[in-house]
Amino acid sequence: MAEIGIGLIGTGFMGQAHALAFGAVAPIFEPPVRPRLELVADLDPAAAERTRQRHGFARATADWRTLVEDPRVGLVSVTSPNALHKEMALAAIAAGKHVYCEKPLALTAADASQLADAAEAAGVCTLVGYNYLRSPAIAYARRLVERGELGRPTCFRAIFDEDYMADPDIPHSWRVTRAQAGSGALGDMASHVVSLARFLVGGISAVAGQLGTAIRERPMPATGSGREERAQKVAVDRSHMAPVENEDLAQALLRFSCGAAGYLGSSRIAWGRKNGLDLELYGTGGALRFTQERFNELQLFRPSDHLDDNGFRTVLTGPAHPPFGRFTPAVGHGLGFNDLKVIEVAHLLAAIAGETPAFPDFREGAAIEAVCEAIERSHEQQGWVAVAPA
Ligand code: NAD
């Protein structure tokens, strides 16, 4: 069985999710290439060492460049803050490695296109971590659309709301700085909606966007970097406030190339919403609705289903909705968030083995960035803006 050495950069929320997925993928998917946990890097050497021990990586380092150049590493996972993606991914590509990069791919559409160009020239496989494309219910929705079972798409609407920054006492961190994160709710959350919109409906030709920052400054963490803010409330120093440089709220009207209309909205300060990614897609022959907080279900309406009883039908996912059956043979028993990363990694390993094209690759990541950037420009210009090609 072929093996590939994994180099993981970053050991935070996504670093742990990537490590878990690399550890779980072989018994669940029997991939054509098996991951070998080779090297983990984090700026914080203690965090790198903890992750090494926790997941069984062979070695740990505080220097990501050592990792990228290591001859035993064939695939580099980039799970660092957004601003570092470009430099790390470009170095990995230059060293001839395949790259699995968290979203958003880069801070600007031009940088994302540059990454896609470099990867294509080097002939390496790339994948961007738009994991919400991976749920069996969304794969089923895509098949329904492809088979024309909803007719011609007429309207797509989606929101992605969370409350991870709703409390004004959530401390300042890299996520709210332009230099390290770029945009806020737009790149962090609305980009996932764009990935789903393009996956289910197709290209977006123009947007009319609106951004807003409701909480304009946040206290500095009393200790540490504040990166723990998702998991627990960290002590803050209210005598030391720092400005929030990117948006809490992002929304846009969308015009799809196929003629469908659309809307997206995202908030990172929406109290009560935890993984509130809700979408609805209407076509001339039916409709579907989906919410990530109940992602093992799809709501489906086809007029022929409902001679007398009106309303959407709940489809519980199961082995009929691949790759659900890889995890359990039992319908309705449900997958979890980390399983989406296992599916994502299985897809990447199949692509590295040449079995399937990787999707969403860096070119698709750049196309998503182009939509997000058009939303920002449209907000500045107060009008509709055409989306540039990636
Ligand atoms: P985090 O703050 O929890 O973790 C970031 C990690 O990167 C930390 O361990 C930090 O020490 C490390 N790091 C920072 N600078 C480094 C350097 N120079 N060298 C090595 N390591 C370095 O952040 P997170 O929530 O895991 O987010 C990381 C990325 O994942 C972001 O791009 C974010 O947008 C993305 N993300 C994706 C999803 C998803 O659903 N796909 C969810 C959350 C975050």
GROMACS .gro file of C-alpha atoms and ligand atoms in nm:
model
  434
    1MET     CA    1   0.000   0.000   0.000
    2ALA     CA    2   0.141   0.342  -0.103
    3GLU     CA    3   0.201   0.589   0.178
    4ILE     CA    4   0.236   0.965   0.195
    5GLY     CA    5   0.403   1.160   0.477
    6ILE     CA    6   0.180   1.428   0.628
    7GLY     CA    7   0.315   1.762   0.746
    8LEU     CA    8   0.063   1.962   0.951
    9ILE     CA    9   0.114   2.336   1.009
   10GLY     CA   10  -0.094   2.479   1.297
   11THR     CA   11  -0.246   2.295   1.592
   12GLY     CA   12  -0.554   2.503   1.674
   13PHE     CA   13  -0.919   2.428   1.593
   14MET     CA   14  -0.852   2.322   1.234
   15GLY     CA   15  -0.510   2.166   1.306
   16GLN     CA   16  -0.681   1.921   1.541
   17ALA     CA   17  -0.957   1.850   1.286
   18HIS     CA   18  -0.699   1.777   1.012
   19ALA     CA   19  -0.495   1.552   1.242
   20LEU     CA   20  -0.805   1.359   1.348
   21ALA     CA   21  -0.908   1.313   0.984
   22PHE     CA   22  -0.565   1.186   0.878
   23GLY     CA   23  -0.577   0.942   1.170
   24ALA     CA   24  -0.925   0.811   1.088
   25VAL     CA   25  -0.931   0.803   0.709
   26ALA     CA   26  -0.751   0.472   0.642
   27PRO     CA   27  -0.984   0.231   0.827
   28ILE     CA   28  -1.298   0.419   0.714
   29PHE     CA   29  -1.216   0.474   0.346
   30GLU     CA   30  -0.932   0.230   0.265
   31PRO     CA   31  -0.776   0.504   0.048
   32PRO     CA   32  -0.532   0.421  -0.235
   33VAL     CA   33  -0.262   0.618  -0.049
   34ARG     CA   34  -0.228   0.588   0.330
   35PRO     CA   35  -0.132   0.894   0.535
   36ARG     CA   36   0.169   0.861   0.766
   37LEU     CA   37   0.176   1.129   1.039
   38GLU     CA   38   0.527   1.257   0.984
   39LEU     CA   39   0.575   1.610   1.117
   40VAL     CA   40   0.371   1.878   1.296
   41ALA     CA   41   0.469   2.246   1.321
   42ASP     CA   42   0.339   2.524   1.542
   43LEU     CA   43   0.482   2.861   1.636
   44ASP     CA   44   0.430   2.746   1.993
   45PRO     CA   45   0.668   2.448   2.037
   46ALA     CA   46   0.475   2.314   2.338
   47ALA     CA   47   0.154   2.306   2.130
   48ALA     CA   48   0.338   2.126   1.848
   49GLU     CA   49   0.472   1.868   2.093
   50ARG     CA   50   0.127   1.818   2.254
   51THR     CA   51  -0.024   1.754   1.910
   52ARG     CA   52   0.260   1.519   1.819
   53GLN     CA   53   0.191   1.308   2.126
   54ARG     CA   54  -0.187   1.329   2.099
   55HIS     CA   55  -0.211   1.212   1.737
   56GLY     CA   56   0.111   1.011   1.703
   57PHE     CA   57   0.312   1.231   1.464
   58ALA     CA   58   0.674   1.110   1.439
   59ARG     CA   59   0.827   1.455   1.497
   60ALA     CA   60   0.737   1.814   1.599
   61THR     CA   61   0.896   2.148   1.514
   62ALA     CA   62   0.840   2.520   1.574
   63ASP     CA   63   0.961   2.603   1.222
   64TRP     CA   64   0.713   2.551   0.939
   65ARG     CA   65   0.989   2.594   0.676
   66THR     CA   66   1.166   2.285   0.810
   67LEU     CA   67   0.840   2.097   0.767
   68VAL     CA   68   0.778   2.214   0.411
   69GLU     CA   69   1.127   2.113   0.302
   70ASP     CA   70   1.134   1.778   0.485
   71PRO     CA   71   1.189   1.497   0.232
   72ARG     CA   72   0.961   1.260   0.427
   73VAL     CA   73   0.666   1.501   0.392
   74GLY     CA   74   0.466   1.464   0.069
   75LEU     CA   75   0.144   1.649   0.166
   76VAL     CA   76   0.136   1.977   0.361
   77SER     CA   77  -0.174   2.079   0.559
   78VAL     CA   78  -0.195   2.454   0.616
   79THR     CA   79  -0.417   2.543   0.914
   80SER     CA   80  -0.252   2.868   1.023
   81PRO     CA   81  -0.424   3.212   1.031
   82ASN     CA   82  -0.535   3.331   0.687
   83ALA     CA   83  -0.249   3.572   0.613
   84LEU     CA   84   0.007   3.292   0.633
   85HIS     CA   85  -0.166   3.061   0.383
   86LYS     CA   86  -0.007   3.219   0.077
   87GLU     CA   87   0.355   3.209   0.191
   88MET     CA   88   0.325   2.858   0.336
   89ALA     CA   89   0.138   2.712   0.037
   90LEU     CA   90   0.375   2.873  -0.214
   91ALA     CA   91   0.677   2.730  -0.028
   92ALA     CA   92   0.515   2.385  -0.017
   93ILE     CA   93   0.435   2.398  -0.389
   94ALA     CA   94   0.792   2.510  -0.465
   95ALA     CA   95   0.916   2.206  -0.272
   96GLY     CA   96   0.693   1.984  -0.490
   97LYS     CA   97   0.442   1.894  -0.215
   98HIS     CA   98   0.068   1.848  -0.247
   99VAL     CA   99  -0.117   2.113  -0.042
  100TYR     CA  100  -0.435   2.096   0.166
  101CYS     CA  101  -0.510   2.454   0.276
  102GLU     CA  102  -0.779   2.591   0.502
  103LYS     CA  103  -1.016   2.853   0.369
  104PRO     CA  104  -1.012   3.135   0.283
  105LEU     CA  105  -0.728   3.043   0.046
  106ALA     CA  106  -0.565   3.389   0.058
  107LEU     CA  107  -0.631   3.748   0.160
  108THR     CA  108  -0.699   3.869  -0.195
  109ALA     CA  109  -0.834   3.717  -0.516
  110ALA     CA  110  -0.505   3.802  -0.691
  111ASP     CA  111  -0.306   3.610  -0.429
  112ALA     CA  112  -0.542   3.314  -0.458
  113SER     CA  113  -0.503   3.313  -0.839
  114GLN     CA  114  -0.126   3.327  -0.797
  115LEU     CA  115  -0.145   3.018  -0.575
  116ALA     CA  116  -0.362   2.835  -0.830
  117ASP     CA  117  -0.118   2.927  -1.111
  118ALA     CA  118   0.180   2.802  -0.909
  119ALA     CA  119   0.010   2.473  -0.820
  120GLU     CA  120  -0.097   2.409  -1.179
  121ALA     CA  121   0.254   2.485  -1.309
  122ALA     CA  122   0.407   2.249  -1.051
  123GLY     CA  123   0.150   1.976  -1.120
  124VAL     CA  124   0.072   1.917  -0.751
  125CYS     CA  125  -0.271   1.835  -0.606
  126THR     CA  126  -0.442   2.105  -0.403
  127LEU     CA  127  -0.755   2.118  -0.191
  128VAL     CA  128  -0.921   2.402   0.004
  129GLY     CA  129  -1.104   2.314   0.327
  130TYR     CA  130  -1.462   2.401   0.227
  131ASN     CA  131  -1.582   2.107   0.433
  132TYR     CA  132  -1.955   2.186   0.418
  133LEU     CA  133  -1.950   2.058   0.059
  134ARG     CA  134  -1.873   1.713   0.202
  135SER     CA  135  -2.190   1.619   0.383
  136PRO     CA  136  -2.382   1.330   0.226
  137ALA     CA  137  -2.699   1.547   0.221
  138ILE     CA  138  -2.524   1.816   0.014
  139ALA     CA  139  -2.379   1.552  -0.221
  140TYR     CA  140  -2.735   1.420  -0.264
  141ALA     CA  141  -2.865   1.774  -0.325
  142ARG     CA  142  -2.604   1.819  -0.598
  143ARG     CA  143  -2.710   1.490  -0.762
  144LEU     CA  144  -3.075   1.600  -0.755
  145VAL     CA  145  -2.981   1.927  -0.927
  146GLU     CA  146  -2.759   1.750  -1.184
  147ARG     CA  147  -3.036   1.502  -1.266
  148GLY     CA  148  -3.272   1.795  -1.323
  149GLU     CA  149  -3.507   1.675  -1.049
  150LEU     CA  150  -3.563   2.032  -0.925
  151GLY     CA  151  -3.598   2.168  -1.279
  152ARG     CA  152  -3.412   2.488  -1.366
  153PRO     CA  153  -3.269   2.668  -1.057
  154THR     CA  154  -3.453   2.993  -0.998
  155CYS     CA  155  -3.341   3.110  -0.654
  156PHE     CA  156  -3.072   3.025  -0.397
  157ARG     CA  157  -3.074   3.182  -0.051
  158ALA     CA  158  -2.838   3.105   0.234
  159ILE     CA  159  -2.719   3.243   0.563
  160PHE     CA  160  -2.425   3.137   0.776
  161ASP     CA  161  -2.458   3.278   1.125
  162GLU     CA  162  -2.262   3.203   1.442
  163ASP     CA  163  -2.229   3.375   1.779
  164TYR     CA  164  -1.860   3.311   1.844
  165MET     CA  165  -1.795   3.686   1.860
  166ALA     CA  166  -2.137   3.804   1.982
  167ASP     CA  167  -2.016   3.873   2.335
  168PRO     CA  168  -1.834   4.210   2.330
  169ASP     CA  169  -1.596   4.061   2.589
  170ILE     CA  170  -1.468   3.797   2.345
  171PRO     CA  171  -1.108   3.916   2.323
  172HIS     CA  172  -0.927   4.074   2.036
  173SER     CA  173  -0.741   3.811   1.825
  174TRP     CA  174  -0.593   3.755   1.480
  175ARG     CA  175  -0.945   3.696   1.346
  176VAL     CA  176  -1.037   4.067   1.374
  177THR     CA  177  -0.720   4.213   1.220
  178ARG     CA  178  -0.691   4.303   0.852
  179ALA     CA  179  -0.324   4.197   0.845
  180GLN     CA  180  -0.382   3.844   0.970
  181ALA     CA  181  -0.741   3.761   0.873
  182GLY     CA  182  -0.823   3.995   0.583
  183SER     CA  183  -1.200   4.017   0.585
  184GLY     CA  184  -1.416   3.905   0.880
  185ALA     CA  185  -1.754   3.732   0.849
  186LEU     CA  186  -1.716   3.747   0.471
  187GLY     CA  187  -1.399   3.537   0.442
  188ASP     CA  188  -1.460   3.332   0.752
  189MET     CA  189  -1.821   3.229   0.693
  190ALA     CA  190  -1.982   3.377   0.380
  191SER     CA  191  -1.702   3.215   0.176
  192HIS     CA  192  -1.849   2.876   0.277
  193VAL     CA  193  -2.187   2.994   0.144
  194VAL     CA  194  -2.022   3.097  -0.183
  195SER     CA  195  -1.864   2.751  -0.210
  196LEU     CA  196  -2.208   2.592  -0.168
  197ALA     CA  197  -2.376   2.835  -0.409
  198ARG     CA  198  -2.123   2.757  -0.680
  199PHE     CA  199  -2.141   2.382  -0.607
  200LEU     CA  200  -2.520   2.364  -0.629
  201VAL     CA  201  -2.613   2.636  -0.876
  202GLY     CA  202  -2.295   2.735  -1.065
  203GLY     CA  203  -2.096   3.051  -1.136
  204ILE     CA  204  -2.190   3.389  -0.986
  205SER     CA  205  -2.163   3.674  -1.237
  206ALA     CA  206  -2.245   3.982  -1.024
  207VAL     CA  207  -2.307   4.084  -0.664
  208ALA     CA  208  -2.446   4.374  -0.461
  209GLY     CA  209  -2.287   4.360  -0.117
  210GLN     CA  210  -2.321   4.524   0.222
  211LEU     CA  211  -2.075   4.488   0.512
  212GLY     CA  212  -2.094   4.615   0.869
  213THR     CA  213  -1.900   4.618   1.196
  214ALA     CA  214  -2.122   4.640   1.502
  215ILE     CA  215  -1.862   4.583   1.777
  216ARG     CA  216  -1.585   4.827   1.694
  217GLU     CA  217  -1.330   4.739   1.962
  218ARG     CA  218  -1.252   4.441   2.181
  219PRO     CA  219  -1.049   4.393   2.500
  220MET     CA  220  -0.707   4.234   2.476
  221PRO     CA  221  -0.672   3.892   2.638
  222ALA     CA  222  -0.521   3.921   2.985
  223THR     CA  223  -0.290   3.629   2.900
  224GLY     CA  224  -0.212   3.426   2.588
  225SER     CA  225  -0.311   3.498   2.231
  226GLY     CA  226  -0.688   3.469   2.260
  227ARG     CA  227  -0.695   3.178   2.022
  228GLU     CA  228  -0.890   2.975   2.277
  229GLU     CA  229  -1.191   3.205   2.245
  230ARG     CA  230  -1.410   2.949   2.070
  231ALA     CA  231  -1.364   2.690   2.340
  232GLN     CA  232  -1.382   2.890   2.659
  233LYS     CA  233  -1.414   3.238   2.790
  234VAL     CA  234  -1.064   3.373   2.847
  235ALA     CA  235  -0.980   3.649   3.095
  236VAL     CA  236  -0.971   3.993   2.929
  237ASP     CA  237  -0.816   4.327   3.014
  238ARG     CA  238  -1.086   4.592   2.962
  239SER     CA  239  -0.840   4.874   3.025
  240HIS     CA  240  -0.667   4.773   2.703
  241MET     CA  241  -0.907   4.784   2.406
  242ALA     CA  242  -0.802   4.731   2.042
  243PRO     CA  243  -0.992   4.811   1.722
  244VAL     CA  244  -1.188   4.551   1.525
  245GLU     CA  245  -1.064   4.598   1.170
  246ASN     CA  246  -1.297   4.374   0.973
  247GLU     CA  247  -1.671   4.317   0.945
  248ASP     CA  248  -1.907   4.134   1.183
  249LEU     CA  249  -2.181   4.119   0.919
  250ALA     CA  250  -2.175   4.051   0.545
  251GLN     CA  251  -2.460   4.015   0.302
  252ALA     CA  252  -2.510   4.026  -0.072
  253LEU     CA  253  -2.758   3.986  -0.350
  254LEU     CA  254  -2.624   3.740  -0.609
  255ARG     CA  255  -2.678   3.702  -0.981
  256PHE     CA  256  -2.589   3.356  -1.113
  257SER     CA  257  -2.459   3.298  -1.467
  258CYS     CA  258  -2.747   3.054  -1.527
  259GLY     CA  259  -2.996   3.335  -1.461
  260ALA     CA  260  -3.096   3.232  -1.107
  261ALA     CA  261  -3.123   3.496  -0.834
  262GLY     CA  262  -2.961   3.466  -0.494
  263TYR     CA  263  -2.896   3.607  -0.151
  264LEU     CA  264  -2.632   3.533   0.112
  265GLY     CA  265  -2.587   3.668   0.463
  266SER     CA  266  -2.337   3.599   0.741
  267SER     CA  267  -2.296   3.721   1.095
  268ARG     CA  268  -2.039   3.623   1.356
  269ILE     CA  269  -2.238   3.806   1.627
  270ALA     CA  270  -2.575   3.630   1.587
  271TRP     CA  271  -2.657   3.521   1.942
  272GLY     CA  272  -2.783   3.166   1.962
  273ARG     CA  273  -2.658   3.055   1.623
  274LYS     CA  274  -2.383   2.798   1.657
  275ASN     CA  275  -2.329   2.648   1.314
  276GLY     CA  276  -2.622   2.829   1.153
  277LEU     CA  277  -2.557   2.753   0.789
  278ASP     CA  278  -2.905   2.738   0.638
  279LEU     CA  279  -2.973   2.724   0.266
  280GLU     CA  280  -3.269   2.688   0.033
  281LEU     CA  281  -3.270   2.623  -0.338
  282TYR     CA  282  -3.579   2.660  -0.554
  283GLY     CA  283  -3.615   2.530  -0.907
  284THR     CA  284  -3.895   2.517  -1.160
  285GLY     CA  285  -3.962   2.154  -1.056
  286GLY     CA  286  -3.910   2.148  -0.679
  287ALA     CA  287  -3.714   2.280  -0.384
  288LEU     CA  288  -3.473   2.177  -0.111
  289ARG     CA  289  -3.378   2.318   0.226
  290PHE     CA  290  -3.083   2.232   0.447
  291THR     CA  291  -2.940   2.341   0.779
  292GLN     CA  292  -2.589   2.249   0.895
  293GLU     CA  293  -2.704   2.220   1.258
  294ARG     CA  294  -2.909   1.918   1.136
  295PHE     CA  295  -2.684   1.819   0.851
  296ASN     CA  296  -2.787   1.454   0.847
  297GLU     CA  297  -3.120   1.566   0.698
  298LEU     CA  298  -3.236   1.727   0.377
  299GLN     CA  299  -3.580   1.884   0.332
  300LEU     CA  300  -3.721   1.813  -0.010
  301PHE     CA  301  -4.033   1.929  -0.192
  302ARG     CA  302  -4.130   1.785  -0.527
  303PRO     CA  303  -4.482   1.871  -0.642
  304SER     CA  304  -4.546   1.510  -0.748
  305ASP     CA  305  -4.478   1.393  -0.390
  306HIS     CA  306  -4.762   1.600  -0.252
  307LEU     CA  307  -5.098   1.527  -0.408
  308ASP     CA  308  -5.288   1.610  -0.089
  309ASP     CA  309  -5.037   1.667   0.194
  310ASN     CA  310  -4.845   1.988   0.153
  311GLY     CA  311  -4.505   2.066   0.298
  312PHE     CA  312  -4.144   1.955   0.273
  313ARG     CA  313  -4.044   1.590   0.326
  314THR     CA  314  -3.750   1.511   0.557
  315VAL     CA  315  -3.491   1.282   0.398
  316LEU     CA  316  -3.272   1.114   0.660
  317THR     CA  317  -2.931   1.038   0.516
  318GLY     CA  318  -2.802   0.681   0.514
  319PRO     CA  319  -2.599   0.442   0.299
  320ALA     CA  320  -2.804   0.547  -0.009
  321HIS     CA  321  -2.628   0.884   0.023
  322PRO     CA  322  -2.254   0.818  -0.023
  323PRO     CA  323  -2.020   0.824   0.150
  324PHE     CA  324  -2.244   0.786   0.459
  325GLY     CA  325  -2.219   0.405   0.444
  326ARG     CA  326  -1.842   0.423   0.499
  327PHE     CA  327  -1.913   0.538   0.855
  328THR     CA  328  -2.212   0.325   0.955
  329PRO     CA  329  -2.465   0.099   0.779
  330ALA     CA  330  -2.750   0.248   0.985
  331VAL     CA  331  -2.979   0.515   0.832
  332GLY     CA  332  -3.033   0.823   1.046
  333HIS     CA  333  -2.751   0.743   1.291
  334GLY     CA  334  -2.574   1.057   1.181
  335LEU     CA  335  -2.225   1.187   1.111
  336GLY     CA  336  -2.050   1.472   1.296
  337PHE     CA  337  -1.843   1.775   1.196
  338ASN     CA  338  -1.507   1.595   1.212
  339ASP     CA  339  -1.641   1.326   0.975
  340LEU     CA  340  -1.669   1.597   0.707
  341LYS     CA  341  -1.293   1.643   0.737
  342VAL     CA  342  -1.243   1.264   0.705
  343ILE     CA  343  -1.446   1.271   0.381
  344GLU     CA  344  -1.244   1.572   0.262
  345VAL     CA  345  -0.913   1.395   0.330
  346ALA     CA  346  -1.035   1.073   0.162
  347HIS     CA  347  -1.118   1.276  -0.149
  348LEU     CA  348  -0.774   1.442  -0.146
  349LEU     CA  349  -0.592   1.107  -0.114
  350ALA     CA  350  -0.796   0.967  -0.407
  351ALA     CA  351  -0.698   1.276  -0.609
  352ILE     CA  352  -0.330   1.233  -0.519
  353ALA     CA  353  -0.357   0.873  -0.644
  354GLY     CA  354  -0.499   1.008  -0.971
  355GLU     CA  355  -0.846   0.855  -0.922
  356THR     CA  356  -1.040   1.183  -0.939
  357PRO     CA  357  -0.973   1.555  -0.987
  358ALA     CA  358  -0.942   1.736  -0.654
  359PHE     CA  359  -1.233   1.970  -0.578
  360PRO     CA  360  -1.243   2.243  -0.458
  361ASP     CA  361  -0.883   2.291  -0.572
  362PHE     CA  362  -0.689   2.619  -0.554
  363ARG     CA  363  -0.849   2.737  -0.882
  364GLU     CA  364  -1.195   2.694  -0.730
  365GLY     CA  365  -1.065   2.856  -0.409
  366ALA     CA  366  -0.958   3.154  -0.619
  367ALA     CA  367  -1.301   3.170  -0.785
  368ILE     CA  368  -1.463   3.183  -0.440
  369GLU     CA  369  -1.221   3.461  -0.339
  370ALA     CA  370  -1.317   3.653  -0.653
  371VAL     CA  371  -1.683   3.651  -0.543
  372CYS     CA  372  -1.591   3.762  -0.188
  373GLU     CA  373  -1.371   4.041  -0.321
  374ALA     CA  374  -1.650   4.158  -0.554
  375ILE     CA  375  -1.880   4.178  -0.249
  376GLU     CA  376  -1.624   4.401  -0.073
  377ARG     CA  377  -1.586   4.625  -0.379
  378SER     CA  378  -1.960   4.644  -0.423
  379HIS     CA  379  -1.999   4.754  -0.059
  380GLU     CA  380  -1.740   5.030  -0.115
  381GLN     CA  381  -1.898   5.142  -0.445
  382GLN     CA  382  -2.259   5.106  -0.321
  383GLY     CA  383  -2.374   4.921  -0.632
  384TRP     CA  384  -2.369   4.600  -0.836
  385VAL     CA  385  -2.021   4.472  -0.926
  386ALA     CA  386  -1.930   4.207  -1.186
  387VAL     CA  387  -1.729   3.910  -1.053
  388ALA     CA  388  -1.386   3.889  -1.218
  389PRO     CA  389  -1.270   3.554  -1.357
  390ALA     CA  390  -1.031   3.365  -1.124
  391NAD     P1  391  -0.648   2.882   1.560
  391NAD     O1  392  -0.612   3.018   1.606
  391NAD     O2  393  -0.728   2.792   1.649
  391NAD     O3  394  -0.516   2.802   1.517
  391NAD     C1  395  -0.415   2.860   1.437
  391NAD     C2  396  -0.286   2.783   1.466
  391NAD     O4  397  -0.181   2.831   1.381
  391NAD     C3  398  -0.237   2.800   1.608
  391NAD     O5  399  -0.201   2.672   1.658
  391NAD     C4  400  -0.115   2.892   1.593
  391NAD     O6  401  -0.019   2.877   1.697
  391NAD     C5  402  -0.064   2.844   1.459
  391NAD     N1  403   0.029   2.937   1.397
  391NAD     C6  404   0.021   3.071   1.387
  391NAD     N2  405   0.129   3.120   1.324
  391NAD     C7  406   0.206   3.015   1.290
  391NAD     C8  407   0.333   2.999   1.226
  391NAD     N3  408   0.401   3.105   1.179
  391NAD     N4  409   0.384   2.873   1.212
  391NAD     C9  410   0.317   2.766   1.259
  391NAD     N5  411   0.196   2.774   1.322
  391NAD    C10  412   0.143   2.897   1.338
  391NAD     O7  413  -0.725   2.905   1.422
  391NAD     P2  414  -0.827   2.806   1.350
  391NAD     O8  415  -0.965   2.832   1.396
  391NAD     O9  416  -0.775   2.666   1.353
  391NAD    O10  417  -0.817   2.867   1.202
  391NAD    C11  418  -0.707   2.836   1.120
  391NAD    C12  419  -0.751   2.841   0.976
  391NAD    O11  420  -0.859   2.749   0.957
  391NAD    C13  421  -0.804   2.979   0.932
  391NAD    O12  422  -0.764   3.004   0.800
  391NAD    C14  423  -0.956   2.963   0.941
  391NAD    O13  424  -1.025   3.046   0.850
  391NAD    C15  425  -0.972   2.818   0.903
  391NAD     N6  426  -1.094   2.758   0.961
  391NAD    C16  427  -1.169   2.676   0.884
  391NAD    C17  428  -1.283   2.617   0.936
  391NAD    C18  429  -1.364   2.524   0.849
  391NAD    O14  430  -1.479   2.496   0.881
  391NAD     N7  431  -1.309   2.475   0.741
  391NAD    C19  432  -1.322   2.642   1.068
  391NAD    C20  433  -1.240   2.725   1.146
  391NAD    C21  434  -1.127   2.781   1.092
   0.00000   0.00000   0.00000
